[in-house]
Coordinates of C-alpha atoms and ligand atoms in Angstrom, one line a residue:
Chain A
M1 CA -89.1 2.2 -127.2
Y2 CA -91.8 3.0 -128.8
S3 CA -91.7 4.2 -132.2
F4 CA -92.2 7.7 -133.3
D5 CA -91.6 10.1 -136.5
Y6 CA -88.1 12.1 -136.6
I7 CA -87.7 15.6 -138.1
K8 CA -84.5 17.7 -138.2
P9 CA -84.7 21.1 -139.5
T10 CA -82.5 24.0 -140.1
S11 CA -84.3 26.8 -138.4
V12 CA -85.8 27.6 -135.1
A13 CA -88.9 28.6 -137.1
D14 CA -89.1 25.8 -138.9
A15 CA -88.5 23.6 -135.3
A16 CA -91.5 25.0 -134.1
A17 CA -94.0 25.1 -136.5
K18 CA -93.0 21.5 -136.9
R19 CA -94.0 21.4 -132.7
A20 CA -96.8 23.5 -132.9
G21 CA -98.6 21.6 -135.3
N22 CA -98.0 18.4 -133.6
D23 CA -99.2 18.3 -129.7
D24 CA -97.7 14.5 -129.0
A25 CA -94.3 15.9 -130.3
S26 CA -91.0 16.9 -127.9
Y27 CA -88.0 18.6 -129.2
L28 CA -84.3 16.2 -129.0
A29 CA -81.9 18.3 -128.0
G30 CA -78.7 16.0 -126.6
G31 CA -80.6 13.3 -125.4
M32 CA -79.3 13.0 -122.2
T33 CA -82.7 12.9 -120.3
L34 CA -85.2 12.6 -123.5
I35 CA -83.6 8.8 -124.1
P36 CA -83.5 7.2 -121.3
T37 CA -87.0 8.3 -120.7
L38 CA -87.8 6.9 -123.9
K39 CA -86.2 3.5 -123.3
Q40 CA -88.3 3.1 -120.2
R41 CA -91.1 4.0 -122.4
L42 CA -92.0 6.7 -119.2
A43 CA -93.1 9.0 -123.0
Q44 CA -94.4 7.7 -126.3
P45 CA -93.7 11.2 -128.4
S46 CA -95.2 10.9 -131.7
A47 CA -92.7 12.3 -133.2
L48 CA -88.9 13.9 -132.0
V49 CA -88.2 17.0 -133.6
D50 CA -84.3 17.0 -133.7
L51 CA -82.7 20.6 -132.6
G52 CA -79.4 19.1 -134.0
A53 CA -79.5 20.7 -136.8
I54 CA -80.4 24.7 -135.9
P55 CA -77.0 26.6 -136.1
D56 CA -78.5 29.6 -134.2
L57 CA -79.1 27.5 -131.2
K58 CA -75.4 26.8 -131.0
G59 CA -72.2 29.0 -129.9
I60 CA -71.0 31.5 -126.8
S61 CA -70.9 35.3 -127.6
V62 CA -69.7 37.9 -125.0
A63 CA -70.7 41.7 -125.7
N64 CA -71.8 44.7 -123.3
G65 CA -71.2 42.6 -119.9
V66 CA -73.4 40.1 -120.8
V67 CA -72.3 36.6 -121.6
T68 CA -74.5 34.7 -124.4
I69 CA -74.8 30.9 -124.7
G70 CA -77.4 29.0 -127.6
A71 CA -79.3 26.7 -125.9
M72 CA -77.8 23.8 -128.0
T73 CA -74.3 24.1 -126.7
C74 CA -73.1 21.8 -124.4
H75 CA -71.6 21.2 -121.4
A76 CA -68.1 20.9 -122.5
D77 CA -68.4 23.6 -125.0
V78 CA -69.3 25.9 -122.0
A79 CA -66.9 24.6 -119.8
A80 CA -63.3 25.0 -122.2
S81 CA -64.8 28.7 -123.6
A82 CA -61.8 30.8 -122.8
D83 CA -64.3 33.7 -123.3
V84 CA -66.8 32.0 -120.6
R85 CA -63.6 31.3 -117.8
K86 CA -62.4 34.6 -118.8
H87 CA -66.2 36.0 -117.6
I88 CA -67.6 33.7 -115.8
P89 CA -64.9 30.9 -114.3
A90 CA -67.9 30.3 -111.5
L91 CA -70.4 29.4 -115.1
A92 CA -67.4 27.1 -116.9
D93 CA -66.3 25.5 -113.3
L94 CA -70.3 24.6 -112.8
A95 CA -70.3 23.2 -116.4
A96 CA -67.3 20.9 -115.8
S97 CA -69.1 19.7 -112.7
I98 CA -72.4 17.9 -114.8
G99 CA -71.7 14.3 -114.9
D100 CA -68.8 13.0 -116.9
P101 CA -66.7 14.2 -120.4
Q102 CA -69.4 12.1 -122.1
V103 CA -72.7 13.2 -120.9
R104 CA -71.1 16.9 -121.0
N105 CA -70.2 16.4 -125.0
R106 CA -73.9 15.8 -125.3
G107 CA -76.5 16.8 -122.9
T108 CA -76.9 21.3 -123.3
L109 CA -78.2 24.1 -121.8
G110 CA -81.1 24.0 -123.5
G111 CA -82.0 20.5 -122.5
S112 CA -81.1 21.0 -118.7
I113 CA -83.3 24.3 -118.0
A114 CA -86.5 22.7 -120.0
N115 CA -86.4 19.5 -118.1
N116 CA -85.8 21.4 -114.9
D117 CA -84.3 18.0 -113.2
P118 CA -84.4 19.5 -109.4
S119 CA -80.7 18.6 -109.0
A120 CA -79.6 19.7 -112.2
D121 CA -76.5 22.2 -111.6
Y122 CA -77.8 25.0 -114.5
P123 CA -80.6 26.6 -113.0
A124 CA -78.3 28.1 -110.6
A125 CA -76.4 29.3 -112.4
I126 CA -79.6 31.6 -114.2
V127 CA -81.0 32.5 -111.2
G128 CA -77.8 33.3 -109.2
F129 CA -76.6 35.0 -112.1
N130 CA -80.0 36.5 -112.6
A131 CA -79.6 35.3 -116.5
T132 CA -83.0 35.8 -119.0
V133 CA -83.7 32.9 -120.5
H134 CA -84.8 34.0 -124.4
T135 CA -87.7 31.8 -126.4
N136 CA -88.3 31.5 -129.6
T137 CA -91.6 34.0 -128.5
R138 CA -90.4 36.5 -125.7
T139 CA -87.7 36.6 -122.9
I140 CA -88.3 35.3 -119.6
T141 CA -87.2 36.2 -116.4
A142 CA -84.4 33.7 -114.5
D143 CA -87.5 34.7 -111.2
D144 CA -89.9 33.5 -113.7
F145 CA -88.7 30.9 -115.4
F146 CA -88.5 27.8 -112.7
K147 CA -91.4 26.8 -111.1
G148 CA -91.7 23.6 -109.8
L149 CA -90.5 19.7 -110.0
F150 CA -89.7 19.2 -113.2
E151 CA -91.8 22.5 -114.2
T152 CA -91.1 25.6 -116.3
A153 CA -92.6 28.5 -117.4
L154 CA -92.1 27.6 -121.3
E155 CA -95.5 27.2 -122.9
P156 CA -96.7 23.9 -125.1
G157 CA -94.0 23.5 -128.0
E158 CA -92.4 26.6 -126.9
L159 CA -87.9 26.6 -127.6
V160 CA -85.2 27.6 -125.6
V161 CA -82.8 29.1 -127.5
K162 CA -79.9 31.3 -126.2
V163 CA -79.6 32.3 -122.1
S164 CA -78.0 35.1 -121.8
F165 CA -75.7 35.4 -118.1
P166 CA -74.6 39.0 -117.2
V167 CA -70.9 38.9 -116.1
P168 CA -71.1 38.8 -112.6
K169 CA -68.7 41.2 -110.0
R170 CA -68.1 37.6 -108.5
A171 CA -69.2 34.5 -108.2
A172 CA -68.4 30.9 -106.8
Y173 CA -70.9 27.6 -107.3
A174 CA -70.0 24.8 -104.5
K175 CA -71.6 21.3 -105.2
F176 CA -71.7 18.2 -103.5
R177 CA -72.4 16.2 -105.7
N178 CA -73.8 12.6 -106.1
E179 CA -70.8 10.3 -106.2
A180 CA -72.5 7.8 -108.9
S181 CA -74.4 10.2 -110.8
R182 CA -72.7 13.8 -110.1
Y183 CA -75.9 15.7 -109.7
A184 CA -76.1 18.0 -107.2
V185 CA -77.3 16.9 -103.9
V186 CA -77.5 20.3 -103.3
G187 CA -75.5 22.9 -105.1
V188 CA -75.3 26.8 -104.3
M189 CA -74.3 30.2 -106.3
V190 CA -73.5 32.5 -104.8
A191 CA -72.8 35.7 -106.6
E192 CA -72.7 39.7 -106.3
T193 CA -74.1 40.8 -109.2
A194 CA -75.0 44.7 -110.1
H195 CA -78.6 44.4 -108.5
G196 CA -76.5 43.0 -104.9
I197 CA -75.9 39.5 -103.8
R198 CA -77.8 36.9 -105.3
V199 CA -77.4 33.3 -103.3
A200 CA -79.6 30.6 -105.6
V201 CA -80.1 26.8 -104.7
T202 CA -80.4 23.9 -106.6
G203 CA -80.8 19.3 -105.8
A204 CA -82.8 20.6 -102.2
G205 CA -85.8 21.3 -103.3
A206 CA -88.0 20.4 -106.0
C207 CA -86.4 23.1 -108.2
V208 CA -83.9 26.4 -108.0
F209 CA -85.1 28.6 -104.9
R210 CA -83.5 32.0 -103.8
M211 CA -82.3 32.6 -99.5
P212 CA -83.4 36.2 -98.8
D213 CA -81.7 35.5 -95.3
M214 CA -78.8 35.0 -96.5
E215 CA -78.7 37.5 -99.7
A216 CA -79.3 40.1 -97.1
A217 CA -76.9 39.2 -94.3
L218 CA -73.8 39.1 -96.8
S219 CA -75.1 42.4 -99.0
K220 CA -73.8 43.7 -95.2
T221 CA -70.9 41.6 -94.3
F222 CA -69.2 39.0 -97.3
A223 CA -68.0 36.5 -95.7
P224 CA -69.1 33.0 -94.1
D225 CA -69.4 33.8 -90.8
A226 CA -72.2 36.2 -91.5
I227 CA -74.7 33.0 -93.1
K228 CA -72.8 31.0 -90.5
A229 CA -76.3 30.8 -88.2
I230 CA -79.2 31.4 -90.3
A231 CA -80.9 28.1 -90.4
V232 CA -82.6 26.4 -93.1
S233 CA -86.1 25.1 -92.7
A234 CA -85.9 21.0 -93.9
D235 CA -89.7 21.9 -94.4
N236 CA -90.7 20.7 -97.8
L237 CA -87.2 20.1 -98.8
N238 CA -86.6 16.2 -100.9
T239 CA -86.1 13.0 -98.8
D240 CA -84.6 10.8 -101.1
L241 CA -82.4 7.9 -100.6
H242 CA -79.1 9.5 -100.9
A243 CA -80.0 12.6 -98.5
T244 CA -83.1 13.6 -96.1
A245 CA -84.8 17.0 -95.9
E246 CA -82.8 16.7 -92.2
Y247 CA -79.5 16.5 -94.3
R248 CA -79.7 18.9 -97.1
A249 CA -80.9 21.9 -95.1
N250 CA -78.1 21.6 -93.6
L251 CA -76.3 21.4 -96.6
V252 CA -77.5 24.5 -98.4
N253 CA -75.7 26.5 -95.5
V254 CA -72.3 24.4 -95.7
M255 CA -72.6 24.8 -99.2
A256 CA -72.8 28.9 -99.4
R257 CA -70.4 29.2 -96.5
R258 CA -68.1 27.1 -98.9
A259 CA -69.2 29.6 -101.8
V260 CA -68.9 32.6 -100.1
A261 CA -65.0 31.3 -99.3
A262 CA -63.8 30.8 -102.2
I263 CA -65.3 34.2 -103.3
A264 CA -64.0 36.2 -100.0
Chain B
M1 CA -87.8 4.1 -141.9
T2 CA -85.1 6.7 -142.5
T3 CA -82.0 6.7 -144.6
I4 CA -79.1 7.7 -143.1
S5 CA -75.5 8.1 -143.9
V6 CA -72.3 7.9 -141.4
T7 CA -68.5 8.0 -141.7
V8 CA -67.9 4.5 -139.3
N9 CA -64.2 4.0 -139.2
G10 CA -63.4 6.7 -142.4
T11 CA -66.1 4.0 -144.5
V12 CA -68.7 6.0 -145.4
H13 CA -72.2 3.6 -144.5
K14 CA -75.8 3.8 -145.9
A15 CA -78.2 2.8 -144.1
T16 CA -81.6 2.5 -143.5
V17 CA -82.6 3.2 -140.1
E18 CA -85.9 3.5 -137.1
A19 CA -86.0 6.9 -135.8
R20 CA -85.3 4.4 -132.7
T21 CA -82.9 2.7 -133.1
L22 CA -80.3 3.6 -131.1
L23 CA -76.8 4.3 -132.5
V24 CA -74.8 1.8 -130.4
E25 CA -77.5 -0.8 -131.7
F26 CA -77.1 -0.1 -135.8
L27 CA -73.1 -0.1 -135.3
R28 CA -73.3 -3.9 -133.9
Q29 CA -76.5 -4.9 -135.6
Q30 CA -76.3 -3.4 -139.1
L31 CA -72.2 -2.9 -139.1
N32 CA -71.5 -5.9 -137.3
L33 CA -68.7 -3.8 -135.3
T34 CA -69.0 -5.9 -131.8
G35 CA -66.2 -4.2 -130.5
T36 CA -68.6 -1.3 -128.9
H37 CA -70.5 -3.0 -125.5
V38 CA -73.6 -2.8 -124.3
G39 CA -72.7 -2.8 -120.4
C40 CA -75.7 -1.2 -118.8
D41 CA -77.5 0.6 -121.4
T42 CA -78.8 3.2 -118.8
S43 CA -76.2 5.8 -119.3
Q44 CA -74.1 5.3 -116.8
C45 CA -71.1 2.7 -117.4
G46 CA -69.3 4.0 -120.6
A47 CA -68.6 1.0 -122.3
C48 CA -70.8 1.8 -125.2
T49 CA -68.1 5.0 -125.8
I50 CA -67.7 6.2 -129.3
H51 CA -66.0 9.2 -131.1
L52 CA -68.9 11.0 -132.8
N53 CA -66.3 14.0 -134.3
G54 CA -64.0 13.2 -132.3
R55 CA -65.5 13.5 -129.2
P56 CA -65.9 10.7 -126.9
V57 CA -69.9 10.0 -126.5
K58 CA -72.1 6.8 -125.0
S59 CA -73.5 5.2 -128.1
C60 CA -76.4 3.8 -125.8
T61 CA -78.0 6.9 -125.2
M62 CA -77.7 8.4 -129.2
L63 CA -79.8 7.4 -131.7
A64 CA -78.8 6.2 -135.4
V65 CA -80.6 9.1 -136.5
Q66 CA -78.8 11.5 -135.2
A67 CA -75.4 10.7 -136.3
D68 CA -76.2 11.1 -139.9
G69 CA -73.2 13.3 -142.0
Q70 CA -71.6 13.2 -139.2
A71 CA -68.1 11.0 -138.2
V72 CA -67.8 8.1 -135.6
T73 CA -65.0 6.0 -134.4
T74 CA -65.4 3.2 -133.0
I75 CA -62.2 0.9 -131.1
E76 CA -62.2 -1.1 -134.6
G77 CA -60.5 2.4 -136.1
V78 CA -58.3 3.1 -133.7
A79 CA -55.3 1.2 -134.8
K80 CA -53.3 2.1 -137.7
D81 CA -52.6 -1.1 -139.8
D82 CA -52.4 -4.3 -138.0
G83 CA -50.4 -3.5 -134.6
M84 CA -52.1 -1.5 -132.0
H85 CA -52.9 2.1 -130.9
P86 CA -50.3 3.5 -128.2
M87 CA -53.6 2.9 -126.2
Q88 CA -55.0 -0.1 -126.7
A89 CA -51.3 -1.4 -125.9
A90 CA -50.3 0.6 -122.8
F91 CA -53.7 -1.2 -121.6
K92 CA -51.9 -4.4 -121.9
E93 CA -48.9 -2.8 -120.3
C94 CA -50.3 -2.4 -117.1
H95 CA -52.6 -4.9 -116.2
G96 CA -55.4 -1.8 -117.2
L97 CA -57.9 -4.8 -118.3
Q98 CA -59.0 -8.2 -116.7
C99 CA -62.4 -9.5 -118.5
G100 CA -62.5 -6.8 -121.1
F101 CA -65.5 -5.9 -121.3
C102 CA -65.5 -2.5 -120.1
T103 CA -61.6 -1.7 -121.9
P104 CA -63.4 -0.5 -125.4
G105 CA -65.3 2.1 -123.9
M106 CA -62.5 3.2 -121.6
V107 CA -59.6 3.4 -124.4
M108 CA -62.2 5.3 -126.1
T109 CA -62.6 7.9 -123.0
A110 CA -58.5 7.5 -122.7
L111 CA -58.0 8.7 -126.3
G112 CA -60.5 11.6 -125.5
I113 CA -59.0 12.5 -122.1
A114 CA -54.9 12.5 -124.5
E115 CA -56.3 14.9 -127.0
R116 CA -58.2 17.0 -124.3
H117 CA -54.5 17.7 -122.2
K118 CA -52.7 17.6 -125.4
T119 CA -50.9 20.6 -125.3
D120 CA -51.2 21.2 -121.0
Q121 CA -50.0 18.3 -118.5
L122 CA -52.2 15.5 -117.5
D123 CA -52.0 14.0 -114.0
E124 CA -53.4 11.5 -111.8
T125 CA -56.2 13.3 -111.0
T126 CA -57.6 14.6 -113.8
V127 CA -57.5 11.2 -115.2
R128 CA -59.3 9.8 -112.1
H129 CA -62.1 12.1 -113.0
E130 CA -61.9 11.9 -116.4
L131 CA -62.5 8.5 -116.0
E132 CA -66.0 8.8 -114.4
G133 CA -68.2 8.0 -116.6
N134 CA -66.3 4.6 -116.8
L135 CA -67.8 2.2 -114.6
C136 CA -65.3 -1.1 -114.1
R137 CA -66.5 -4.3 -112.6
C138 CA -63.1 -6.2 -112.4
T139 CA -59.5 -4.0 -112.0
G140 CA -60.7 -1.5 -109.4
Y141 CA -59.1 0.7 -111.5
Q142 CA -55.3 1.4 -110.7
G143 CA -54.4 -0.7 -113.7
I144 CA -56.6 1.5 -115.8
V145 CA -55.2 4.8 -114.7
N146 CA -51.8 4.0 -115.1
A147 CA -52.4 2.6 -118.7
V148 CA -54.3 6.3 -119.1
L149 CA -51.0 7.7 -118.4
L150 CA -48.6 5.7 -120.0
G151 CA -51.1 5.2 -123.5
A152 CA -50.7 9.6 -123.2
K153 CA -47.8 9.6 -122.8
N154 CA -46.1 7.6 -125.7
M155 CA -48.8 9.4 -127.6
G156 CA -46.6 12.2 -127.2
V157 CA -48.6 13.7 -123.7
K158 CA -47.1 15.9 -120.9
V159 CA -47.4 13.3 -117.8
A160 CA -47.1 14.7 -114.6
Ligands
FAD1 C1 -75.5 10.5 -116.3 C2 -75.7 11.4 -116.3 C3 -75.0 12.7 -115.6 C4 -75.7 13.8 -115.3 N1 -75.3 14.0 -114.5 C5 -75.8 15.6 -114.4 C6 -75.2 16.6 -113.2 O1 -74.2 16.1 -112.5 N2 -75.7 18.1 -113.2 C7 -76.5 18.3 -114.4 O2 -77.1 19.3 -114.3 N3 -77.0 17.8 -115.5 C8 -76.7 16.0 -114.7 N4 -77.2 15.3 -116.3 C9 -78.4 16.2 -117.6 C10 -77.4 16.4 -118.6 O3 -76.2 17.2 -118.5 C11 -78.5 17.0 -119.8 O4 -78.4 18.6 -119.2 C12 -79.8 16.9 -119.5 O5 -79.9 14.9 -119.3 C13 -80.5 17.3 -120.5 O6 -80.1 16.4 -121.7 P1 -80.7 17.3 -123.2 O7 -79.4 18.4 -123.0 O8 -79.5 15.9 -123.9 O9 -81.4 17.5 -123.5 P2 -83.3 16.3 -124.2 O10 -82.5 14.9 -123.1 O11 -82.6 15.9 -125.3 O12 -84.2 16.7 -123.9 C14 -84.4 17.4 -122.3 C15 -86.0 18.3 -122.1 O13 -85.9 19.2 -123.0 C16 -86.5 19.7 -123.8 N5 -85.6 20.5 -125.2 C17 -84.3 20.4 -125.1 N6 -84.3 21.3 -125.2 C18 -85.5 22.0 -125.4 C19 -85.0 23.1 -125.4 N7 -84.1 24.5 -126.5 N8 -86.4 24.4 -125.4 C20 -87.3 23.4 -125.0 N9 -86.8 22.1 -124.7 C21 -86.2 21.7 -125.1 C22 -86.9 18.0 -124.1 O14 -88.0 18.2 -125.4 C23 -86.9 17.2 -123.4 O15 -88.4 17.2 -122.6 C24 -76.5 13.8 -116.4 C25 -77.4 13.2 -117.3 C26 -76.7 11.4 -117.0 C27 -76.9 10.8 -118.8
FES2 S1 -73.6 0.9 -121.8 FE1 -73.6 3.3 -122.6 S2 -73.8 3.8 -120.3 FE2 -73.8 1.7 -120.6
FES3 S1 -62.4 -5.6 -116.7 FE1 -64.2 -6.4 -115.8 S2 -65.0 -5.1 -116.7 FE2 -63.4 -3.4 -116.1

């Protein structure tokens, strides 16, 4: 690891101010991605602004049909939350499927979506539930947040504060896990929201995307067979040592049907 | 350099560390607590698992400065008095180890499993699922799974 300065602010405003004056600085959440990156010397930040001591970034609340989760809330706390389990069980299941217990005790919602790994689970929930990302300067809708491979709508220094998830009528997440890392080879969130059916796919492409054909078909008939014939193109899907693009294309359909079956 | 104060196994340690010092380096090299092992250094194997405020985490993927003001328990702090903790005794009883390199991390993870399930029931499937963050190159895991179940039972957890 290269050396860096370390700053531990106690408020969102202070964190943003420390980061604003310092283009080469980086926020530190649970460090589950950032610390391995630093160890490999793939990044050389001048300073880390640790978000671990900011009370406003933590916690889960429910009001008016919306579950709001602070950016620094760890996956284990989302998985174990009675409120999340009661209102959006599919979100609790998703959080419980991330990594392993030690990773879930450190990895955070904010870090996961800011990083936008193509195989990360949370993006499927953000887009599937049509959630809203609240930053220190604005709100960003789900469909506008994820831009591409490890790329989001966040400006340099913009801080994810919390995410609000409108409670869906029903939802399920089906994930084909990489057995070694537990990341999604393909994960599909199917949700019936107040504004219709949404199908969000992670793991398959450069970043999360929706399947409009499946959404339309499921709006007419909500059953696995309604989407069975919808072919998924392998163009632009990921090929790596875990799976080819063709295999992932097939998995998208299989996982979508499994999610529908879990709900229907 | 940053000055930190970390409670390790019940004792407050004040120390000066570089910001880039990993928690596991601080524990092993500055406090000489070498029970916590480094197997992979890439967040995969769990040999470095310690408890941070009672919850298992990988100390190779945490900075020592992040532990400032927090409570850390390592394998050295698990047993009371001179004897073994029931979870350690169960690993011995069930042949939950061969070379022993993974064992400190396994025990710390196992204690987390017992803690999380102290009010419900623990079964083999759950134990296997929750051991996913710990790798063992020797045992084939069966003895470890048996040890976690026995250790949890001897700690008062209901075991299916
Ligand atoms: C062994 C292992 C297995 C894993 N398995 C899975 C899996 O199955 N599924 C899955 O989805 N993920 C998985 N992960 C990823 C993990 O769950 C974390 O979500 C992810 O690594 C982000 O970590 P973090 O929250 O600690 O953020 P950090 O690593 O601290 O930060 C990540 C990036 O986000 C930025 N950042 C952090 N917080 C904010 C914020 N609030 N605002 C703006 N920017 C911010 C940081 O500057 C940094 O660039 C795994 C990780 C490991 C190590
Ligand atoms: S040494 Fe920390 S996970 Fe392997
Ligand atoms: S006993 Fe040798 S690695 Fe587990």
